[in-house]
Amino acid sequence: MSIAIETKSLSRVYQSYRKPEGVWNSVKGLWNRQHIEKIALKPTTLSIESGQIVGLVGANGAGKTTLLKMLSGLIVPSSGEARVLGYKPWERKHEFLRRISILLGQKNQLWWDLAPYDSFSLLARIYDLDLDKARARVNELAQRLRCTHVLETQLRRLSLGERMKMEIIGALLHEPAVLFLDEPTIGLDMIAQESIRDFLADYVRSRGPTVILTSHYMDDIAQLAHKLLLISKGAIVYEGTVENFTRATEDVRTLSFRFSEELPLDVVLPEGHVLRGGRKEHQLKILPQHLGILMPEIARAGTLQDLKMEETDFEDVIRGFLEKESRIL
Amino acid sequence: MAIAANVEYRVNYFIDAVAQPTVTAVIEILLWVGIFRTAGHATIGGFGLQDYLAYVLWGAFFARIAASWMYEFRMIEEIDSGSVNGLLVRPMSFYEYYLSQLLGYKFITTAVSFLIPLGVGAALGWNIHYDRLPTAVLLVFFYLILVHSISFVVATCAFFLNRIYALTVAKNLALWTLTGELIPLDLMPEPFRGWLLILPFPSGVFVPVGYLTGRVGLETVNQGFLSVAVSLILVNALGLVMWKRGLRSYSGTGA
């Protein structure tokens, strides 16, 4: 399989200035500013095969959007190299831009005062598409997204979910070979999230574009991504398949239990676990092999009324992983 | 697209196309009537009251065409807020995108707003050279491209400085005088008058309106076209450099 996206020591440093508190410091800032540098992305080397769907996961400010912006040509790196479909993204050659698309969940990219049909017809001209074919494609995508009824309503009058569906049609109109999805389901209710997720899953299965997806909703990643990139404090801390990641961490279980009375004090258990005082209900993330050591200690701590052990879901695993990485880094 | 977007807000469109230049023209007409009454002369600078009234009426509507501050604000806002991202990832030019919007918007407003000076001029029997109107309009639209290029340069400053709206206001005040919207430039003392006429800015109001109302001849119009053409090359070269440097420092705000 060919490589669609490749980076070598790609990094980005942002410059800003310190803004100390107070009016006098604001006035002083007119002639004296203390500039500071923030490393948004440390030198990063990665490669993504054509047709892969990559989930880019990290906390806010971890560097995932910076990576996405560089790969889509929005910003220029401070150092390093990148090739997307063989192009240097930040040169923003029209042949390159015709083959990619970026969907920014937090930004409108269609025209606020125009009805989506008008916006799509403008986009068809921008991308040099056959107008009849583009129109047919809009109708096909709108049917699949179940939103044909809003195509003639101005964008500003649509709900958030409807607007996002319109943005998706706009992003897919020219059938991009590489698709950057930045928080495509942000702010949507669960039904809208699911509908968009199902549509995207179906679309990537049938059309096979290379996709880089960032999302804070782990269901998006779990359902869509073949490969996982975990990013923390500007560095990739895990790169591999979703299955391998889950397998490596699947032994973690959630042990939930309730005592008949609140614990008067904290109780320290083996393997670094602690039961907090003043609570009846407790939850521990444990490895199954530690259950034998922990159970007698838990039973000694109080009278158990309820006990449950569950597999930890993907979202919890990711959260735990990122928390651990944040402590290490 | 600019036409569709602008006629979407009907009241705003009519106020913009008709009320704004009409109010400007009425203020200037009252001012010149007052000046002539207090001066006690039949002519000022070789021209009578009717010449000045015709100049300020047409001047207000030409100045309306020659202004791009609304689109300049939008361009600055796009860069400052990061909504320019939506344009940067598409195979299109930011400069051309806004130029086409600006031209579309000016065509649709001019078509309506010019009915007023045409109607008033015909009703009052003013001495207007209507055969010169196409050339005058062509010059002001050519000048509009230069104005857009200057706006583009101003907007690129937002890559480095973010908030630069004050620059637009200061530039507009300067253009108000330099174009001849405030007073006809032939009233300026020499050598300023000669210097001003070499610059491209009089092609926004003074030259086309002067040509239409008989204050200047075709040679001044030709000089205007030449001056705007040379300025376009220089300003666009500067714009290209600023844009490239701006993109290098851009952080893709807000995406």
Coordinates of C-alpha atoms in Angstrom, one line a residue:
Chain A
M1 CA 0.0 0.0 0.0
S2 CA 1.3 3.5 -0.8
I3 CA 2.1 6.1 1.7
A4 CA -0.3 9.1 1.7
I5 CA 1.1 11.1 4.5
E6 CA 4.7 11.2 5.7
T7 CA 6.5 13.5 8.1
K8 CA 10.1 13.7 9.2
S9 CA 11.0 15.7 12.4
L10 CA 8.1 18.0 11.8
S11 CA 7.7 20.5 14.6
R12 CA 6.1 23.9 15.3
V13 CA 6.9 26.5 17.8
Y14 CA 4.5 29.4 18.5
Q15 CA 5.6 32.8 19.7
S16 CA 3.6 34.9 22.1
Y17 CA 4.4 37.3 24.9
R18 CA 3.9 37.4 28.6
K19 CA 1.1 39.5 29.9
P20 CA 1.6 40.2 33.6
E21 CA -1.5 41.3 35.6
G22 CA -2.5 44.9 36.0
V23 CA -3.1 48.1 34.1
W24 CA 0.5 49.4 34.5
N25 CA 1.8 46.2 33.0
S26 CA -0.6 46.6 30.1
V27 CA 0.7 50.2 29.5
K28 CA 4.3 49.0 29.8
G29 CA 3.5 46.4 27.2
L30 CA 3.2 49.2 24.6
W31 CA 7.0 49.5 24.5
N32 CA 8.3 46.5 26.3
R33 CA 7.0 43.0 25.6
Q34 CA 8.6 39.8 26.9
H35 CA 8.3 37.3 24.1
I36 CA 8.0 33.6 24.9
E37 CA 8.1 30.5 22.8
K38 CA 5.8 27.5 23.2
I39 CA 6.6 24.2 21.5
A40 CA 3.2 23.0 20.1
L41 CA 4.6 20.0 18.4
K42 CA 8.0 18.4 19.1
P43 CA 9.9 16.8 16.1
T44 CA 7.5 14.2 14.8
T45 CA 8.1 11.4 12.3
L46 CA 5.2 9.3 11.1
S47 CA 3.8 7.7 8.0
I48 CA 0.2 6.9 7.1
E49 CA -0.8 4.5 4.4
S50 CA -3.4 5.4 1.8
G51 CA -6.9 4.5 2.8
Q52 CA -6.1 4.4 6.5
I53 CA -8.3 6.1 9.0
V54 CA -6.1 7.5 11.8
G55 CA -7.6 8.7 15.1
L56 CA -5.5 11.5 16.6
V57 CA -6.2 11.7 20.3
G58 CA -4.9 14.0 23.0
A59 CA -5.9 16.5 25.6
N60 CA -6.6 20.1 24.8
G61 CA -3.3 21.8 23.8
A62 CA -1.6 18.5 23.2
G63 CA -0.6 19.5 19.7
K64 CA -3.1 17.4 17.6
T65 CA -4.7 20.4 15.9
T66 CA -1.3 21.9 15.2
L67 CA -0.3 18.6 13.4
L68 CA -3.5 18.7 11.5
K69 CA -3.1 22.3 10.4
M70 CA 0.4 21.6 9.1
L71 CA -0.6 18.5 7.2
S72 CA -3.5 20.4 5.6
G73 CA -1.3 23.4 4.7
L74 CA -2.8 25.9 7.0
I75 CA 0.4 26.7 8.8
V76 CA 4.1 26.4 8.1
P77 CA 6.2 24.2 10.4
S78 CA 9.1 25.7 12.3
S79 CA 11.3 22.7 11.2
G80 CA 11.1 19.3 9.5
E81 CA 9.5 18.0 6.4
A82 CA 6.1 16.6 5.4
R83 CA 4.6 15.2 2.3
V84 CA 0.9 14.7 1.8
L85 CA 0.0 12.9 -1.5
G86 CA 3.6 13.8 -2.5
Y87 CA 3.1 17.6 -2.0
K88 CA 4.5 19.9 0.6
P89 CA 1.2 21.0 2.2
W90 CA 2.2 24.6 3.1
E91 CA 3.1 25.4 -0.5
R92 CA -0.7 25.1 -0.9
K93 CA -0.6 24.2 -4.6
H94 CA -4.0 24.1 -6.2
E95 CA -3.5 20.5 -7.4
F96 CA -2.9 19.5 -3.7
L97 CA -5.8 21.5 -2.4
R98 CA -8.1 19.9 -4.9
R99 CA -7.3 16.5 -3.4
I100 CA -7.7 17.2 0.2
S101 CA -10.4 18.5 2.5
I102 CA -10.5 19.7 6.1
L103 CA -13.6 19.8 8.2
L104 CA -13.3 22.0 11.3
G105 CA -16.1 21.2 13.7
Q106 CA -15.8 24.5 15.5
K107 CA -15.8 26.7 12.3
N108 CA -18.2 27.3 9.6
Q109 CA -16.6 27.0 6.2
L110 CA -19.7 27.4 4.1
W111 CA -21.3 30.9 3.5
W112 CA -23.4 32.1 6.4
D113 CA -26.0 34.0 4.3
L114 CA -26.3 31.6 1.4
A115 CA -28.5 28.5 1.2
P116 CA -26.3 25.4 1.0
Y117 CA -27.3 24.7 -2.6
D118 CA -25.7 28.1 -3.5
S119 CA -22.6 27.4 -1.4
F120 CA -22.2 24.0 -3.1
S121 CA -22.6 25.4 -6.5
L122 CA -19.9 28.0 -5.7
L123 CA -17.7 25.2 -4.3
A124 CA -18.2 23.2 -7.5
R125 CA -16.9 26.1 -9.5
I126 CA -13.9 26.6 -7.1
Y127 CA -13.0 22.9 -7.5
D128 CA -13.7 22.9 -11.3
L129 CA -16.4 20.2 -11.0
D130 CA -19.0 19.4 -13.6
L131 CA -22.0 21.4 -12.2
D132 CA -24.6 18.7 -13.0
K133 CA -22.5 15.9 -11.5
A134 CA -21.8 18.1 -8.4
R135 CA -25.5 18.7 -8.0
A136 CA -26.3 15.0 -8.2
R137 CA -23.5 14.3 -5.7
V138 CA -25.0 16.9 -3.3
N139 CA -28.4 15.3 -3.6
E140 CA -26.9 11.8 -3.0
L141 CA -24.9 12.9 0.1
A142 CA -27.9 14.9 1.4
Q143 CA -30.1 11.8 1.1
R144 CA -27.6 9.6 2.9
L145 CA -27.4 12.3 5.7
R146 CA -31.2 12.7 5.6
C147 CA -31.0 16.5 5.2
T148 CA -32.4 17.2 1.8
H149 CA -35.1 19.5 3.3
V150 CA -32.6 22.1 4.4
L151 CA -30.7 22.5 1.2
E152 CA -32.6 25.7 0.3
T153 CA -32.5 27.3 3.7
Q154 CA -29.8 29.9 4.6
L155 CA -27.0 28.4 6.6
R156 CA -27.5 30.8 9.5
R157 CA -31.1 29.5 10.0
L158 CA -30.0 25.8 10.5
S159 CA -29.5 24.0 13.7
L160 CA -25.9 23.0 14.7
G161 CA -26.5 19.4 13.6
E162 CA -27.9 20.4 10.2
R163 CA -25.0 22.9 9.7
M164 CA -22.5 20.2 10.4
K165 CA -24.2 17.9 7.9
M166 CA -24.0 20.7 5.3
E167 CA -20.3 21.2 6.2
I168 CA -19.7 17.5 5.6
I169 CA -21.3 17.6 2.2
G170 CA -19.2 20.7 1.4
A171 CA -16.0 18.9 2.5
L172 CA -16.8 15.7 0.5
L173 CA -18.2 17.3 -2.7
H174 CA -14.9 17.1 -4.6
E175 CA -14.2 13.5 -3.4
P176 CA -11.0 14.3 -1.5
A177 CA -8.2 11.6 -1.4
V178 CA -7.2 12.9 2.1
L179 CA -9.7 14.1 4.6
F180 CA -8.9 15.9 7.8
L181 CA -11.7 15.8 10.3
D182 CA -11.2 18.0 13.3
E183 CA -13.9 17.4 15.9
P184 CA -16.7 16.6 13.4
T185 CA -19.2 15.8 16.1
I186 CA -18.4 18.5 18.7
G187 CA -21.4 20.1 20.4
L188 CA -23.9 17.7 18.8
D189 CA -26.5 15.7 20.7
M190 CA -26.1 11.9 20.8
I191 CA -28.5 11.2 18.0
A192 CA -26.8 13.7 15.7
Q193 CA -23.3 12.3 16.7
E194 CA -24.4 8.8 15.9
S195 CA -25.9 9.8 12.6
I196 CA -22.8 11.6 11.5
R197 CA -20.5 8.8 12.8
D198 CA -22.5 6.2 10.8
F199 CA -22.4 8.3 7.7
L200 CA -18.7 8.8 7.9
A201 CA -18.1 5.1 8.6
D202 CA -20.2 4.2 5.6
Y203 CA -18.5 6.9 3.4
V204 CA -14.9 5.9 4.2
R205 CA -15.8 2.2 3.7
S206 CA -17.3 2.9 0.3
R207 CA -14.9 5.6 -1.0
G208 CA -11.7 4.7 0.8
P209 CA -10.1 8.1 1.5
T210 CA -7.2 8.5 3.9
V211 CA -8.6 10.1 7.0
I212 CA -7.1 11.8 10.0
L213 CA -9.7 12.3 12.7
T214 CA -9.4 14.2 15.9
S215 CA -12.2 14.0 18.4
H216 CA -12.8 14.2 22.1
Y217 CA -15.6 11.6 21.7
M218 CA -13.8 8.2 21.9
D219 CA -16.8 6.5 20.2
D220 CA -15.8 8.4 17.1
I221 CA -12.3 7.0 17.2
A222 CA -13.3 3.5 18.3
Q223 CA -15.9 3.2 15.5
L224 CA -13.9 4.8 12.7
A225 CA -10.1 4.5 13.2
H226 CA -7.8 1.7 12.1
K227 CA -4.8 3.4 13.6
L228 CA -4.4 5.4 16.8
L229 CA -2.0 8.2 17.4
L230 CA -1.9 9.4 21.0
I231 CA -0.3 12.8 21.4
S232 CA 0.7 14.4 24.7
K233 CA 2.5 17.6 25.4
G234 CA 3.5 18.0 21.7
A235 CA 4.8 14.4 21.3
I236 CA 3.4 11.2 19.8
V237 CA 3.3 8.8 22.8
Y238 CA 1.6 5.9 21.1
E239 CA 1.3 4.9 17.4
G240 CA -0.3 1.7 16.5
T241 CA -3.6 -0.1 15.7
V242 CA -6.6 0.5 17.9
E243 CA -6.8 -3.3 18.4
N244 CA -3.2 -3.6 19.7
F245 CA -3.8 -0.6 22.0
T246 CA -6.9 -2.1 23.4
R247 CA -5.3 -5.5 23.7
A248 CA -2.3 -4.1 25.6
T249 CA -4.6 -2.4 28.1
E250 CA -7.6 -4.7 28.1
D251 CA -6.6 -6.4 31.4
V252 CA -7.6 -3.3 33.3
R253 CA -11.0 -3.8 35.0
T254 CA -13.3 -1.5 36.9
L255 CA -14.2 -2.9 40.4
S256 CA -17.2 -1.1 41.9
F257 CA -18.5 -1.8 45.4
R258 CA -20.6 -0.3 48.2
F259 CA -20.2 -0.6 51.9
S260 CA -23.1 -0.5 54.4
E261 CA -21.5 2.5 56.1
E262 CA -19.1 5.3 55.1
L263 CA -15.4 4.6 55.9
P264 CA -14.3 6.7 58.8
L265 CA -10.7 7.1 57.4
D266 CA -8.7 6.5 54.2
V267 CA -7.7 2.8 53.8
V268 CA -4.5 2.0 52.0
L269 CA -4.7 -1.2 50.0
P270 CA -2.0 -3.3 48.2
E271 CA -0.8 -2.3 44.7
G272 CA -1.1 1.4 45.4
H273 CA -4.9 1.6 45.7
V274 CA -6.6 3.8 48.3
L275 CA -10.2 3.8 49.6
R276 CA -11.2 7.3 50.5
G277 CA -12.7 7.9 53.9
G278 CA -16.2 9.5 54.2
R279 CA -17.7 7.4 51.3
K280 CA -19.9 4.4 50.9
E281 CA -19.3 3.8 47.2
H282 CA -15.9 3.1 45.7
Q283 CA -14.4 2.4 42.3
L284 CA -11.0 1.0 41.6
K285 CA -9.2 0.3 38.3
I286 CA -7.4 -3.0 38.9
L287 CA -5.6 -5.8 37.1
P288 CA -7.4 -9.1 37.4
Q289 CA -4.4 -10.8 38.9
H290 CA -4.5 -8.4 41.9
L291 CA -8.1 -9.3 42.7
G292 CA -7.1 -12.1 45.1
I293 CA -4.9 -9.8 47.1
L294 CA -7.3 -6.9 47.2
M295 CA -10.6 -8.7 48.0
P296 CA -9.7 -9.8 51.6
E297 CA -8.4 -6.3 52.3
I298 CA -11.6 -4.7 51.0
A299 CA -13.8 -7.1 53.0
R300 CA -11.8 -6.2 56.1
A301 CA -12.4 -2.5 55.5
G302 CA -16.2 -2.6 55.8
T303 CA -19.4 -4.6 55.3
L304 CA -19.9 -5.1 51.6
Q305 CA -23.4 -4.6 50.2
D306 CA -22.8 -4.6 46.5
L307 CA -19.9 -5.6 44.2
K308 CA -19.4 -5.4 40.5
M309 CA -16.5 -5.9 38.1
E310 CA -16.5 -4.6 34.5
E311 CA -14.2 -4.4 31.6
T312 CA -13.0 -0.8 31.2
D313 CA -14.3 0.8 28.0
F314 CA -12.1 2.4 25.3
E315 CA -12.7 5.9 26.5
D316 CA -11.6 5.1 30.0
V317 CA -8.5 3.3 28.7
I318 CA -7.5 6.3 26.6
R319 CA -8.2 8.7 29.5
G320 CA -6.1 6.6 31.8
F321 CA -3.3 6.4 29.3
L322 CA -3.2 10.1 28.7
E323 CA -3.3 10.8 32.4
K324 CA -0.4 8.5 33.0
E325 CA 1.5 10.1 30.1
S326 CA 0.8 13.6 31.4
R327 CA 2.3 12.6 34.8
I328 CA 5.4 11.1 33.1
L329 CA 6.1 13.9 30.7
Chain B
M1 CA -22.3 35.1 -4.4
A2 CA -21.7 38.7 -3.3
I3 CA -24.9 39.8 -5.0
A4 CA -27.0 36.9 -3.4
A5 CA -25.5 37.6 0.0
N6 CA -26.1 41.4 -0.2
V7 CA -29.6 41.4 -1.5
E8 CA -30.5 38.9 1.3
Y9 CA -30.7 41.9 3.7
R10 CA -33.0 44.2 1.8
V11 CA -33.2 47.1 4.1
N12 CA -29.4 47.2 4.6
Y13 CA -28.9 46.9 0.9
F14 CA -31.1 49.9 0.1
I15 CA -29.7 52.0 2.8
D16 CA -26.2 51.2 1.7
A17 CA -26.9 51.7 -2.0
V18 CA -29.1 54.8 -1.8
A19 CA -29.4 56.4 1.6
Q20 CA -25.7 56.7 2.5
P21 CA -24.5 58.5 -0.7
T22 CA -27.7 60.6 -0.7
V23 CA -27.0 61.8 2.8
T24 CA -23.4 62.6 2.0
A25 CA -24.5 64.5 -1.2
V26 CA -27.1 66.5 0.6
I27 CA -24.6 67.6 3.3
E28 CA -22.1 68.7 0.7
I29 CA -24.7 70.4 -1.4
L30 CA -25.8 72.5 1.6
L31 CA -22.2 73.2 2.4
W32 CA -21.5 74.5 -1.1
V33 CA -24.7 76.6 -1.2
G34 CA -23.6 78.1 2.1
I35 CA -20.1 78.8 0.8
F36 CA -21.4 80.5 -2.4
R37 CA -23.9 82.7 -0.4
T38 CA -21.3 83.9 2.0
A39 CA -18.5 84.3 -0.6
G40 CA -20.7 86.7 -2.6
H41 CA -19.0 85.6 -5.9
A42 CA -20.7 83.9 -8.9
T43 CA -17.7 81.6 -9.3
I44 CA -15.0 80.0 -7.2
G45 CA -11.9 78.7 -8.9
G46 CA -13.5 79.4 -12.3
F47 CA -16.6 77.3 -11.6
G48 CA -20.2 78.3 -10.7
L49 CA -22.5 76.9 -8.0
Q50 CA -24.2 74.5 -10.4
D51 CA -20.8 73.0 -11.3
Y52 CA -20.0 72.4 -7.7
L53 CA -23.5 70.9 -7.0
A54 CA -23.1 68.6 -9.9
Y55 CA -19.6 67.6 -8.7
V56 CA -20.6 66.9 -5.1
L57 CA -23.7 65.0 -6.1
W58 CA -21.8 62.7 -8.6
G59 CA -18.8 62.7 -6.3
A60 CA -20.8 61.2 -3.4
F61 CA -21.9 58.3 -5.6
F62 CA -18.5 57.7 -7.2
A63 CA -16.9 57.8 -3.8
R64 CA -19.3 55.1 -2.8
I65 CA -17.9 52.9 -5.6
A66 CA -14.3 53.8 -4.8
A67 CA -14.5 52.7 -1.1
S68 CA -13.7 49.1 0.1
W69 CA -13.6 49.6 3.9
M70 CA -16.4 47.1 4.5
Y71 CA -14.5 44.3 2.7
E72 CA -11.3 45.5 4.2
F73 CA -12.8 45.0 7.7
R74 CA -14.0 41.6 6.7
M75 CA -10.6 40.6 5.4
I76 CA -8.9 41.7 8.6
E77 CA -11.6 39.9 10.6
E78 CA -11.0 36.7 8.7
I79 CA -7.3 36.7 9.4
D80 CA -7.6 37.9 13.0
S81 CA -10.3 35.4 13.9
G82 CA -8.9 32.5 11.9
S83 CA -11.9 32.1 9.6
V84 CA -9.5 32.5 6.7
N85 CA -8.7 28.9 7.3
G86 CA -11.8 27.9 5.3
L87 CA -10.4 29.8 2.3
L88 CA -6.8 28.7 2.7
V89 CA -7.6 25.0 2.3
R90 CA -9.4 25.6 -0.9
P91 CA -7.9 26.0 -4.4
M92 CA -8.6 29.7 -4.6
S93 CA -6.9 33.0 -4.0
F94 CA -7.9 35.1 -1.0
Y95 CA -7.2 38.2 -3.0
E96 CA -9.3 37.1 -6.0
Y97 CA -12.1 35.8 -3.7
Y98 CA -12.5 39.2 -2.1
L99 CA -12.0 41.1 -5.3
S100 CA -14.8 39.2 -7.0
Q101 CA -17.1 39.7 -4.0
L102 CA -16.2 43.4 -4.0
L103 CA -16.8 43.9 -7.7
G104 CA -20.1 41.9 -7.6
Y105 CA -21.3 44.0 -4.7
K106 CA -20.3 47.3 -6.3
F107 CA -22.0 46.4 -9.6
I108 CA -25.3 45.6 -7.9
T109 CA -25.2 48.7 -5.7
T110 CA -24.1 51.0 -8.5
A111 CA -26.9 49.9 -10.8
V112 CA -29.4 51.1 -8.3
S113 CA -27.6 54.1 -6.7
F114 CA -26.7 55.8 -10.0
L115 CA -30.4 56.3 -10.7
I116 CA -30.4 59.2 -8.2
P117 CA -27.7 61.5 -9.7
L118 CA -29.0 60.6 -13.2
G119 CA -32.5 61.5 -12.1
V120 CA -31.6 64.7 -10.2
G121 CA -29.2 65.8 -13.0
A122 CA -31.8 65.4 -15.7
A123 CA -34.6 67.1 -13.6
L124 CA -32.4 70.1 -12.8
G125 CA -30.9 70.3 -16.3
W126 CA -27.3 70.3 -15.1
N127 CA -24.5 70.4 -17.6
I128 CA -23.4 66.8 -17.4
H129 CA -21.4 65.0 -20.2
Y130 CA -23.4 61.8 -20.2
D131 CA -21.4 60.4 -23.1
R132 CA -18.4 60.4 -20.8
L133 CA -20.1 58.3 -18.1
P134 CA -18.9 54.9 -19.4
T135 CA -15.2 56.1 -19.4
A136 CA -15.7 57.6 -15.9
V137 CA -17.2 54.5 -14.5
L138 CA -14.5 52.3 -16.1
L139 CA -11.8 54.5 -14.5
V140 CA -13.4 54.3 -11.0
F141 CA -13.8 50.5 -11.3
F142 CA -10.2 50.2 -12.4
Y143 CA -9.3 52.4 -9.4
L144 CA -11.4 50.1 -7.2
I145 CA -9.1 47.2 -8.0
L146 CA -6.2 49.3 -6.7
V147 CA -8.2 50.2 -3.5
H148 CA -8.8 46.5 -3.0
S149 CA -5.1 45.8 -3.4
I150 CA -4.3 48.4 -0.8
S151 CA -7.0 46.8 1.5
F152 CA -5.3 43.5 0.9
V153 CA -1.9 44.9 2.0
V154 CA -3.6 46.4 5.1
A155 CA -5.4 43.1 5.8
T156 CA -2.1 41.1 5.6
C157 CA -0.8 43.3 8.5
A158 CA -3.3 41.4 10.6
F159 CA -1.0 38.3 10.4
F160 CA 1.6 40.2 12.4
L161 CA -0.5 42.7 14.4
N162 CA -4.0 41.1 14.7
R163 CA -6.0 44.2 15.5
I164 CA -5.4 46.8 12.8
Y165 CA -8.8 48.4 12.3
A166 CA -7.4 51.8 13.3
L167 CA -5.2 51.6 10.2
T168 CA -8.2 51.3 8.0
V169 CA -9.9 54.3 9.6
A170 CA -6.7 56.4 9.2
K171 CA -6.3 55.3 5.6
N172 CA -9.9 56.1 4.8
L173 CA -9.6 59.6 6.2
A174 CA -6.5 60.2 4.0
L175 CA -8.3 58.9 0.9
W176 CA -11.3 61.1 1.7
T177 CA -9.1 64.1 0.9
L178 CA -6.8 62.5 -1.7
T179 CA -9.5 61.3 -3.9
G180 CA -11.2 64.7 -4.1
E181 CA -14.4 63.6 -2.3
L182 CA -14.0 66.3 0.3
I183 CA -13.3 69.1 -2.1
P184 CA -12.4 69.2 -5.8
L185 CA -8.7 68.9 -6.1
D186 CA -8.3 71.8 -8.5
L187 CA -9.0 74.0 -5.5
M188 CA -5.8 72.8 -3.9
P189 CA -2.9 75.2 -4.0
E190 CA 0.1 74.4 -6.2
P191 CA 2.4 72.5 -6.0
F192 CA 0.1 70.1 -4.0
R193 CA -2.4 70.1 -6.8
G194 CA 0.2 68.9 -9.3
W195 CA 1.6 66.3 -7.0
L196 CA -1.8 65.0 -6.1
L197 CA -2.8 64.6 -9.7
I198 CA 0.2 62.4 -10.3
L199 CA -0.9 60.0 -7.6
P200 CA -3.6 57.3 -8.4
F201 CA -6.0 58.5 -5.7
P202 CA -7.8 61.2 -7.7
S203 CA -8.9 58.5 -10.1
G204 CA -11.5 57.5 -7.4
V205 CA -13.5 60.7 -7.5
F206 CA -11.9 63.9 -8.8
V207 CA -10.8 62.6 -12.3
P208 CA -13.9 60.6 -13.2
V209 CA -16.4 63.2 -11.8
G210 CA -14.3 66.1 -13.1
Y211 CA -14.4 64.5 -16.5
L212 CA -18.2 63.9 -16.3
T213 CA -18.8 67.5 -15.2
G214 CA -16.3 69.1 -17.5
R215 CA -13.6 70.1 -15.0
V216 CA -10.9 67.9 -16.6
G217 CA -10.2 66.5 -20.1
L218 CA -9.4 63.1 -21.5
E219 CA -5.6 63.6 -21.0
T220 CA -6.2 63.7 -17.2
V221 CA -8.3 60.5 -17.5
N222 CA -5.5 58.8 -19.4
Q223 CA -3.0 59.9 -16.9
G224 CA -5.3 58.4 -14.2
F225 CA -5.4 55.0 -15.9
L226 CA -1.6 55.0 -16.2
S227 CA -1.1 56.1 -12.6
V228 CA -3.5 53.4 -11.3
A229 CA -1.8 50.7 -13.6
V230 CA 1.7 51.5 -12.2
S231 CA 0.4 51.6 -8.6
L232 CA -1.4 48.3 -9.1
I233 CA 1.9 46.6 -10.0
L234 CA 3.7 48.2 -7.0
V235 CA 1.0 47.6 -4.5
N236 CA 0.3 44.0 -5.6
A237 CA 4.1 43.2 -5.5
L238 CA 4.1 44.5 -1.9
G239 CA 0.9 42.5 -1.2
L240 CA 2.4 39.3 -2.5
V241 CA 5.5 39.7 -0.2
M242 CA 3.3 40.5 2.8
W243 CA 0.9 37.6 2.2
K244 CA 3.8 35.1 1.9
R245 CA 5.5 36.4 5.0
G246 CA 2.1 36.6 6.8
L247 CA 1.4 32.9 6.1
R248 CA 4.8 31.9 7.4
S249 CA 4.0 33.5 10.8
Y250 CA 0.3 32.5 10.8
S251 CA -0.7 30.2 13.6
G252 CA -4.1 29.1 12.2
T253 CA -6.0 30.9 15.0
G254 CA -9.0 29.2 16.4
A255 CA -9.2 26.1 14.3

